[in-house]
């Protein structure tokens, strides 16, 4: 059975909205593109390595539209992401009826729980990119296995959070020691673990 792995960029206060540009998810958010000045070679290499085993993408509607308008026009010889993204299946979670123009794209059924189960049967390593609204559902329903999080040294105070209202108490296991880039971005790799944290357990350990 395959895994569902989430890749996210966040601020120190765990805002994950529109890291790459102002058009990603504007929705009253004035800081779109906050990640760009903080990019560096170390975190860039980490991101490339994180996609090494990806054999399918799972995307929300907004992220799909952005990707579909960009990656098919990039040279696969000069971009590892263009080569990967254009060659593997893309699955889109949407309650609407989007026009899926990107080769290899498929709309998921309305039952996300069942759809994710089917993806696990079809693929070894499904990667969720951005798609913060979709991520909220995957986290809330515990439909993910791994979470890679790049925490950047910036605080915004507003914006959609990685873990927002309605997130269920969840236990995560750190897979590798955290690594920091020269600019202060910290790379965290977690796996979802069994069990549910409880106040009694926390008190017993304190």
C-alpha atoms as an extended CHARMM CRD file, in Angstrom:
* protein
*
       206  EXT
         1         1  UNK       CA              0.0000000000        0.0000000000        0.0000000000  PROA      1               0.0000000000
         2         2  UNK       CA              1.3130000000        3.4250000000       -0.9610000000  PROA      2               0.0000000000
         3         3  UNK       CA              1.7480000000        6.5250000000        1.1500000000  PROA      3               0.0000000000
         4         4  UNK       CA              0.3290000000       10.0490000000        1.0070000000  PROA      4               0.0000000000
         5         5  UNK       CA              3.0330000000       12.6420000000        1.6490000000  PROA      5               0.0000000000
         6         6  UNK       CA              2.3720000000       16.3620000000        2.1580000000  PROA      6               0.0000000000
         7         7  UNK       CA              4.9770000000       18.9710000000        1.1820000000  PROA      7               0.0000000000
         8         8  UNK       CA              4.4420000000       22.4130000000        2.7360000000  PROA      8               0.0000000000
         9         9  UNK       CA              6.2350000000       25.6940000000        3.2670000000  PROA      9               0.0000000000
        10        10  UNK       CA              5.3180000000       27.7130000000        6.3450000000  PROA      10              0.0000000000
        11        11  UNK       CA              6.2740000000       30.7540000000        8.3760000000  PROA      11              0.0000000000
        12        12  UNK       CA              7.4120000000       30.5340000000       11.9860000000  PROA      12              0.0000000000
        13        13  UNK       CA              3.7940000000       31.1130000000       13.0570000000  PROA      13              0.0000000000
        14        14  UNK       CA              2.7670000000       28.2680000000       10.7020000000  PROA      14              0.0000000000
        15        15  UNK       CA              1.1040000000       30.3570000000        8.0070000000  PROA      15              0.0000000000
        16        16  UNK       CA              1.1790000000       28.3060000000        4.8120000000  PROA      16              0.0000000000
        17        17  UNK       CA             -0.8070000000       30.5630000000        2.4840000000  PROA      17              0.0000000000
        18        18  UNK       CA              0.5850000000       31.7210000000       -0.8760000000  PROA      18              0.0000000000
        19        19  UNK       CA              4.3180000000       31.1900000000       -0.2990000000  PROA      19              0.0000000000
        20        20  UNK       CA              5.2590000000       31.3790000000       -3.9680000000  PROA      20              0.0000000000
        21        21  UNK       CA              3.3230000000       34.3630000000       -5.3020000000  PROA      21              0.0000000000
        22        22  UNK       CA              0.4230000000       36.7930000000       -4.7970000000  PROA      22              0.0000000000
        23        23  UNK       CA             -1.8510000000       34.9140000000       -7.2200000000  PROA      23              0.0000000000
        24        24  UNK       CA             -1.6700000000       31.5160000000       -5.4930000000  PROA      24              0.0000000000
        25        25  UNK       CA             -4.3890000000       32.1640000000       -2.8990000000  PROA      25              0.0000000000
        26        26  UNK       CA             -5.0800000000       35.9120000000       -2.5610000000  PROA      26              0.0000000000
        27        27  UNK       CA             -8.2870000000       35.6390000000       -0.4550000000  PROA      27              0.0000000000
        28        28  UNK       CA             -7.6050000000       38.7340000000        1.6730000000  PROA      28              0.0000000000
        29        29  UNK       CA             -3.9350000000       37.8260000000        2.1740000000  PROA      29              0.0000000000
        30        30  UNK       CA             -1.4610000000       40.6960000000        1.5990000000  PROA      30              0.0000000000
        31        31  UNK       CA              1.8110000000       38.7410000000        1.7790000000  PROA      31              0.0000000000
        32        32  UNK       CA              1.6750000000       36.4260000000       -1.2320000000  PROA      32              0.0000000000
        33        33  UNK       CA              5.1780000000       35.4120000000       -2.2820000000  PROA      33              0.0000000000
        34        34  UNK       CA              6.6500000000       35.7030000000        1.2190000000  PROA      34              0.0000000000
        35        35  UNK       CA              8.9100000000       32.6810000000        0.6440000000  PROA      35              0.0000000000
        36        36  UNK       CA             10.7270000000       33.9970000000       -2.4360000000  PROA      36              0.0000000000
        37        37  UNK       CA             13.2560000000       36.2540000000       -0.6360000000  PROA      37              0.0000000000
        38        38  UNK       CA             14.0560000000       33.3640000000        1.7320000000  PROA      38              0.0000000000
        39        39  UNK       CA             14.8850000000       30.7390000000       -0.9090000000  PROA      39              0.0000000000
        40        40  UNK       CA             18.3940000000       29.2870000000       -0.9160000000  PROA      40              0.0000000000
        41        41  UNK       CA             20.3660000000       26.4330000000       -2.4690000000  PROA      41              0.0000000000
        42        42  UNK       CA             20.2110000000       24.2340000000        0.6290000000  PROA      42              0.0000000000
        43        43  UNK       CA             16.4240000000       24.2530000000        1.0110000000  PROA      43              0.0000000000
        44        44  UNK       CA             16.0640000000       24.0010000000       -2.7720000000  PROA      44              0.0000000000
        45        45  UNK       CA             18.1160000000       20.8020000000       -2.8030000000  PROA      45              0.0000000000
        46        46  UNK       CA             16.0220000000       19.4360000000        0.0780000000  PROA      46              0.0000000000
        47        47  UNK       CA             12.8240000000       20.0350000000       -1.8710000000  PROA      47              0.0000000000
        48        48  UNK       CA             14.1940000000       18.2600000000       -4.9540000000  PROA      48              0.0000000000
        49        49  UNK       CA             15.2400000000       15.2730000000       -2.8330000000  PROA      49              0.0000000000
        50        50  UNK       CA             11.8200000000       15.1190000000       -1.1560000000  PROA      50              0.0000000000
        51        51  UNK       CA             10.1800000000       14.3680000000       -4.5140000000  PROA      51              0.0000000000
        52        52  UNK       CA             12.5890000000       11.5910000000       -5.4310000000  PROA      52              0.0000000000
        53        53  UNK       CA             10.1110000000        8.7100000000       -5.1390000000  PROA      53              0.0000000000
        54        54  UNK       CA              6.9370000000       10.5520000000       -6.1880000000  PROA      54              0.0000000000
        55        55  UNK       CA              4.8560000000        8.6210000000       -8.7110000000  PROA      55              0.0000000000
        56        56  UNK       CA              1.6460000000       10.7180000000       -8.5670000000  PROA      56              0.0000000000
        57        57  UNK       CA              0.4880000000       14.1760000000       -7.5000000000  PROA      57              0.0000000000
        58        58  UNK       CA             -2.6080000000       14.9930000000       -5.4620000000  PROA      58              0.0000000000
        59        59  UNK       CA             -3.6320000000       18.6290000000       -5.8500000000  PROA      59              0.0000000000
        60        60  UNK       CA             -6.3930000000       20.9910000000       -4.8730000000  PROA      60              0.0000000000
        61        61  UNK       CA             -8.2090000000       22.8770000000       -7.6180000000  PROA      61              0.0000000000
        62        62  UNK       CA             -6.3650000000       26.1950000000       -7.2190000000  PROA      62              0.0000000000
        63        63  UNK       CA             -2.9090000000       24.6140000000       -7.1220000000  PROA      63              0.0000000000
        64        64  UNK       CA             -3.7930000000       22.4340000000      -10.1020000000  PROA      64              0.0000000000
        65        65  UNK       CA             -4.7920000000       25.4610000000      -12.1790000000  PROA      65              0.0000000000
        66        66  UNK       CA             -1.5130000000       27.2230000000      -11.3420000000  PROA      66              0.0000000000
        67        67  UNK       CA              0.5840000000       24.1440000000      -12.1150000000  PROA      67              0.0000000000
        68        68  UNK       CA             -1.3330000000       23.3070000000      -15.2970000000  PROA      68              0.0000000000
        69        69  UNK       CA             -0.6970000000       26.8110000000      -16.6010000000  PROA      69              0.0000000000
        70        70  UNK       CA              3.0190000000       26.6570000000      -15.8530000000  PROA      70              0.0000000000
        71        71  UNK       CA              4.7220000000       23.2460000000      -15.8670000000  PROA      71              0.0000000000
        72        72  UNK       CA              3.6440000000       22.0230000000      -19.3320000000  PROA      72              0.0000000000
        73        73  UNK       CA              5.4690000000       25.0620000000      -20.7620000000  PROA      73              0.0000000000
        74        74  UNK       CA              8.7730000000       24.3670000000      -18.9840000000  PROA      74              0.0000000000
        75        75  UNK       CA             11.7430000000       22.5080000000      -20.4520000000  PROA      75              0.0000000000
        76        76  UNK       CA             12.0530000000       19.0580000000      -18.8350000000  PROA      76              0.0000000000
        77        77  UNK       CA             15.7450000000       19.0100000000      -19.7290000000  PROA      77              0.0000000000
        78        78  UNK       CA             16.4790000000       21.9930000000      -17.5010000000  PROA      78              0.0000000000
        79        79  UNK       CA             13.9180000000       21.4750000000      -14.7260000000  PROA      79              0.0000000000
        80        80  UNK       CA             13.6540000000       18.2330000000      -12.7200000000  PROA      80              0.0000000000
        81        81  UNK       CA             10.1920000000       19.2680000000      -11.5790000000  PROA      81              0.0000000000
        82        82  UNK       CA              8.9430000000       19.8320000000      -15.1260000000  PROA      82              0.0000000000
        83        83  UNK       CA             10.2350000000       16.4040000000      -16.1260000000  PROA      83              0.0000000000
        84        84  UNK       CA              8.5700000000       14.7330000000      -13.1280000000  PROA      84              0.0000000000
        85        85  UNK       CA              5.2910000000       16.6340000000      -12.9660000000  PROA      85              0.0000000000
        86        86  UNK       CA              4.5630000000       16.3640000000      -16.6780000000  PROA      86              0.0000000000
        87        87  UNK       CA              5.1940000000       12.6130000000      -16.7630000000  PROA      87              0.0000000000
        88        88  UNK       CA              3.2410000000       11.3080000000      -13.7580000000  PROA      88              0.0000000000
        89        89  UNK       CA             -0.5170000000       11.1470000000      -13.0550000000  PROA      89              0.0000000000
        90        90  UNK       CA             -2.1500000000       14.1990000000      -11.4980000000  PROA      90              0.0000000000
        91        91  UNK       CA             -5.2520000000       13.7690000000       -9.3140000000  PROA      91              0.0000000000
        92        92  UNK       CA             -7.4270000000       16.7700000000       -8.5400000000  PROA      92              0.0000000000
        93        93  UNK       CA             -9.6860000000       17.1200000000       -5.5090000000  PROA      93              0.0000000000
        94        94  UNK       CA            -12.5180000000       19.5000000000       -6.3480000000  PROA      94              0.0000000000
        95        95  UNK       CA            -16.2290000000       19.7890000000       -5.6540000000  PROA      95              0.0000000000
        96        96  UNK       CA            -16.7040000000       21.4760000000       -9.0180000000  PROA      96              0.0000000000
        97        97  UNK       CA            -16.2760000000       20.3140000000      -12.5950000000  PROA      97              0.0000000000
        98        98  UNK       CA            -12.9050000000       21.7600000000      -13.6300000000  PROA      98              0.0000000000
        99        99  UNK       CA            -11.5130000000       21.4890000000      -17.1290000000  PROA      99              0.0000000000
       100       100  UNK       CA             -8.4290000000       19.3050000000      -16.7520000000  PROA      100             0.0000000000
       101       101  UNK       CA             -6.1970000000       20.2530000000      -19.6710000000  PROA      101             0.0000000000
       102       102  UNK       CA             -2.8920000000       18.9790000000      -18.2970000000  PROA      102             0.0000000000
       103       103  UNK       CA             -1.9690000000       15.5870000000      -19.7440000000  PROA      103             0.0000000000
       104       104  UNK       CA             -2.3780000000       12.7790000000      -17.2240000000  PROA      104             0.0000000000
       105       105  UNK       CA             -4.9270000000       14.6180000000      -15.0570000000  PROA      105             0.0000000000
       106       106  UNK       CA             -7.9450000000       13.0160000000      -13.4340000000  PROA      106             0.0000000000
       107       107  UNK       CA            -10.7140000000       14.3400000000      -11.1730000000  PROA      107             0.0000000000
       108       108  UNK       CA            -11.2110000000       12.4570000000       -7.9070000000  PROA      108             0.0000000000
       109       109  UNK       CA            -14.6330000000       11.2540000000       -6.8690000000  PROA      109             0.0000000000
       110       110  UNK       CA            -16.6710000000       13.1890000000       -4.2820000000  PROA      110             0.0000000000
       111       111  UNK       CA            -15.8090000000       10.7600000000       -1.4630000000  PROA      111             0.0000000000
       112       112  UNK       CA            -12.2730000000       11.8450000000       -0.5910000000  PROA      112             0.0000000000
       113       113  UNK       CA            -11.7090000000        9.0580000000        1.9380000000  PROA      113             0.0000000000
       114       114  UNK       CA            -12.4810000000        6.3690000000       -0.6360000000  PROA      114             0.0000000000
       115       115  UNK       CA            -10.5570000000        8.2060000000       -3.3490000000  PROA      115             0.0000000000
       116       116  UNK       CA             -7.4130000000        8.4190000000       -1.2180000000  PROA      116             0.0000000000
       117       117  UNK       CA             -7.7260000000        4.7230000000       -0.4410000000  PROA      117             0.0000000000
       118       118  UNK       CA             -7.8090000000        3.9880000000       -4.1590000000  PROA      118             0.0000000000
       119       119  UNK       CA             -4.7200000000        6.1520000000       -4.7300000000  PROA      119             0.0000000000
       120       120  UNK       CA             -2.8530000000        4.1440000000       -2.0990000000  PROA      120             0.0000000000
       121       121  UNK       CA             -3.6660000000        0.9910000000       -4.0480000000  PROA      121             0.0000000000
       122       122  UNK       CA             -2.5780000000        2.4680000000       -7.3700000000  PROA      122             0.0000000000
       123       123  UNK       CA              0.6340000000        4.2450000000       -6.3640000000  PROA      123             0.0000000000
       124       124  UNK       CA              3.6010000000        3.8440000000       -4.0520000000  PROA      124             0.0000000000
       125       125  UNK       CA              4.2070000000        7.5050000000       -3.2600000000  PROA      125             0.0000000000
       126       126  UNK       CA              1.5340000000       10.1700000000       -3.7730000000  PROA      126             0.0000000000
       127       127  UNK       CA              2.7300000000       13.7070000000       -3.0670000000  PROA      127             0.0000000000
       128       128  UNK       CA              0.4640000000       16.5890000000       -2.0880000000  PROA      128             0.0000000000
       129       129  UNK       CA              1.9140000000       19.9470000000       -3.1400000000  PROA      129             0.0000000000
       130       130  UNK       CA              0.6550000000       23.1920000000       -1.5750000000  PROA      130             0.0000000000
       131       131  UNK       CA             -3.1460000000       22.8850000000       -1.8230000000  PROA      131             0.0000000000
       132       132  UNK       CA             -3.6510000000       24.2010000000        1.7020000000  PROA      132             0.0000000000
       133       133  UNK       CA             -7.4390000000       23.8060000000        1.7120000000  PROA      133             0.0000000000
       134       134  UNK       CA             -7.0660000000       20.1630000000        0.6590000000  PROA      134             0.0000000000
       135       135  UNK       CA             -4.3430000000       19.6780000000        3.2560000000  PROA      135             0.0000000000
       136       136  UNK       CA             -6.7410000000       20.8460000000        5.9850000000  PROA      136             0.0000000000
       137       137  UNK       CA             -9.1000000000       18.0290000000        5.0250000000  PROA      137             0.0000000000
       138       138  UNK       CA             -6.3360000000       15.4290000000        4.7700000000  PROA      138             0.0000000000
       139       139  UNK       CA             -5.0130000000       16.3900000000        8.1980000000  PROA      139             0.0000000000
       140       140  UNK       CA             -8.4660000000       16.5710000000        9.7730000000  PROA      140             0.0000000000
       141       141  UNK       CA             -9.4140000000       13.1350000000        8.4140000000  PROA      141             0.0000000000
       142       142  UNK       CA             -5.9090000000       11.7040000000        9.0490000000  PROA      142             0.0000000000
       143       143  UNK       CA             -5.5790000000       10.7920000000        5.3780000000  PROA      143             0.0000000000
       144       144  UNK       CA             -1.8280000000       11.3770000000        5.2220000000  PROA      144             0.0000000000
       145       145  UNK       CA              1.2150000000        9.3490000000        6.1820000000  PROA      145             0.0000000000
       146       146  UNK       CA              4.0710000000       11.8170000000        6.0290000000  PROA      146             0.0000000000
       147       147  UNK       CA              4.4880000000       15.5690000000        6.3210000000  PROA      147             0.0000000000
       148       148  UNK       CA              7.5500000000       17.5210000000        5.1780000000  PROA      148             0.0000000000
       149       149  UNK       CA              7.5480000000       21.0670000000        6.5250000000  PROA      149             0.0000000000
       150       150  UNK       CA              9.9710000000       23.8820000000        5.7430000000  PROA      150             0.0000000000
       151       151  UNK       CA              9.6360000000       26.4910000000        8.5060000000  PROA      151             0.0000000000
       152       152  UNK       CA             10.9720000000       29.8940000000        7.4270000000  PROA      152             0.0000000000
       153       153  UNK       CA             12.2900000000       32.6010000000        9.7780000000  PROA      153             0.0000000000
       154       154  UNK       CA              9.4460000000       35.0460000000        9.2650000000  PROA      154             0.0000000000
       155       155  UNK       CA              6.2680000000       35.8310000000       11.2150000000  PROA      155             0.0000000000
       156       156  UNK       CA              3.2180000000       37.2230000000        9.3960000000  PROA      156             0.0000000000
       157       157  UNK       CA              0.4450000000       37.1410000000       11.9810000000  PROA      157             0.0000000000
       158       158  UNK       CA             -2.2910000000       36.5840000000        9.3760000000  PROA      158             0.0000000000
       159       159  UNK       CA             -3.1210000000       33.9280000000        6.8160000000  PROA      159             0.0000000000
       160       160  UNK       CA             -4.2690000000       30.3320000000        6.5630000000  PROA      160             0.0000000000
       161       161  UNK       CA             -2.4090000000       28.0360000000        8.9280000000  PROA      161             0.0000000000
       162       162  UNK       CA             -0.9210000000       24.6150000000        8.2820000000  PROA      162             0.0000000000
       163       163  UNK       CA             -2.9440000000       23.3440000000       11.2460000000  PROA      163             0.0000000000
       164       164  UNK       CA             -6.1600000000       25.3250000000       11.4380000000  PROA      164             0.0000000000
       165       165  UNK       CA             -9.4540000000       25.1690000000       13.3090000000  PROA      165             0.0000000000
       166       166  UNK       CA            -10.9580000000       21.6690000000       13.2640000000  PROA      166             0.0000000000
       167       167  UNK       CA             -7.6300000000       19.8180000000       13.1930000000  PROA      167             0.0000000000
       168       168  UNK       CA             -7.9050000000       16.6760000000       15.2950000000  PROA      168             0.0000000000
       169       169  UNK       CA             -5.2780000000       15.8720000000       17.9430000000  PROA      169             0.0000000000
       170       170  UNK       CA             -2.6610000000       13.8470000000       16.0780000000  PROA      170             0.0000000000
       171       171  UNK       CA              0.6120000000       12.2000000000       17.0440000000  PROA      171             0.0000000000
       172       172  UNK       CA              3.5840000000       12.7620000000       14.7280000000  PROA      172             0.0000000000
       173       173  UNK       CA              6.9840000000       11.0740000000       14.7720000000  PROA      173             0.0000000000
       174       174  UNK       CA             10.1300000000       12.9050000000       13.7190000000  PROA      174             0.0000000000
       175       175  UNK       CA             11.8160000000       10.8250000000       11.0130000000  PROA      175             0.0000000000
       176       176  UNK       CA             15.1310000000       12.6550000000       10.7390000000  PROA      176             0.0000000000
       177       177  UNK       CA             16.9410000000       15.2680000000       12.8420000000  PROA      177             0.0000000000
       178       178  UNK       CA             15.8570000000       18.7800000000       11.8200000000  PROA      178             0.0000000000
       179       179  UNK       CA             18.2240000000       20.5360000000        9.4500000000  PROA      179             0.0000000000
       180       180  UNK       CA             18.6440000000       24.2810000000        9.0710000000  PROA      180             0.0000000000
       181       181  UNK       CA             19.7920000000       26.1710000000        6.0050000000  PROA      181             0.0000000000
       182       182  UNK       CA             22.2260000000       29.0990000000        6.3410000000  PROA      182             0.0000000000
       183       183  UNK       CA             19.3000000000       31.5130000000        6.1180000000  PROA      183             0.0000000000
       184       184  UNK       CA             17.5040000000       29.9300000000        9.0670000000  PROA      184             0.0000000000
       185       185  UNK       CA             14.8740000000       27.8100000000        7.2980000000  PROA      185             0.0000000000
       186       186  UNK       CA             14.3350000000       24.5670000000        9.2370000000  PROA      186             0.0000000000
       187       187  UNK       CA             13.4100000000       21.3400000000        7.4480000000  PROA      187             0.0000000000
       188       188  UNK       CA             11.2080000000       18.9580000000        9.4440000000  PROA      188             0.0000000000
       189       189  UNK       CA             10.1930000000       15.4500000000        8.3480000000  PROA      189             0.0000000000
       190       190  UNK       CA              7.3410000000       13.7560000000       10.1940000000  PROA      190             0.0000000000
       191       191  UNK       CA              5.3460000000       10.5500000000        9.9380000000  PROA      191             0.0000000000
       192       192  UNK       CA              1.8330000000       10.2440000000       11.3000000000  PROA      192             0.0000000000
       193       193  UNK       CA              1.8330000000        7.8240000000       14.2290000000  PROA      193             0.0000000000
       194       194  UNK       CA             -0.9030000000        5.7560000000       15.8160000000  PROA      194             0.0000000000
       195       195  UNK       CA             -2.7470000000        6.9950000000       18.8700000000  PROA      195             0.0000000000
       196       196  UNK       CA             -4.1860000000       10.2910000000       20.0160000000  PROA      196             0.0000000000
       197       197  UNK       CA             -2.5000000000       12.6890000000       22.4190000000  PROA      197             0.0000000000
       198       198  UNK       CA             -4.3830000000       13.2550000000       25.6520000000  PROA      198             0.0000000000
       199       199  UNK       CA             -4.1120000000       15.7690000000       28.4610000000  PROA      199             0.0000000000
       200       200  UNK       CA             -3.6430000000       12.9630000000       30.9560000000  PROA      200             0.0000000000
       201       201  UNK       CA             -0.6870000000       11.6010000000       28.9970000000  PROA      201             0.0000000000
       202       202  UNK       CA              0.9390000000       15.0330000000       28.8520000000  PROA      202             0.0000000000
       203       203  UNK       CA              0.4450000000       15.5860000000       32.5950000000  PROA      203             0.0000000000
       204       204  UNK       CA              1.9080000000       12.1860000000       33.3700000000  PROA      204             0.0000000000
       205       205  UNK       CA              5.1010000000       13.0240000000       31.5050000000  PROA      205             0.0000000000
       206       206  UNK       CA              5.5670000000       16.5150000000       32.9750000000  PROA      206             0.0000000000
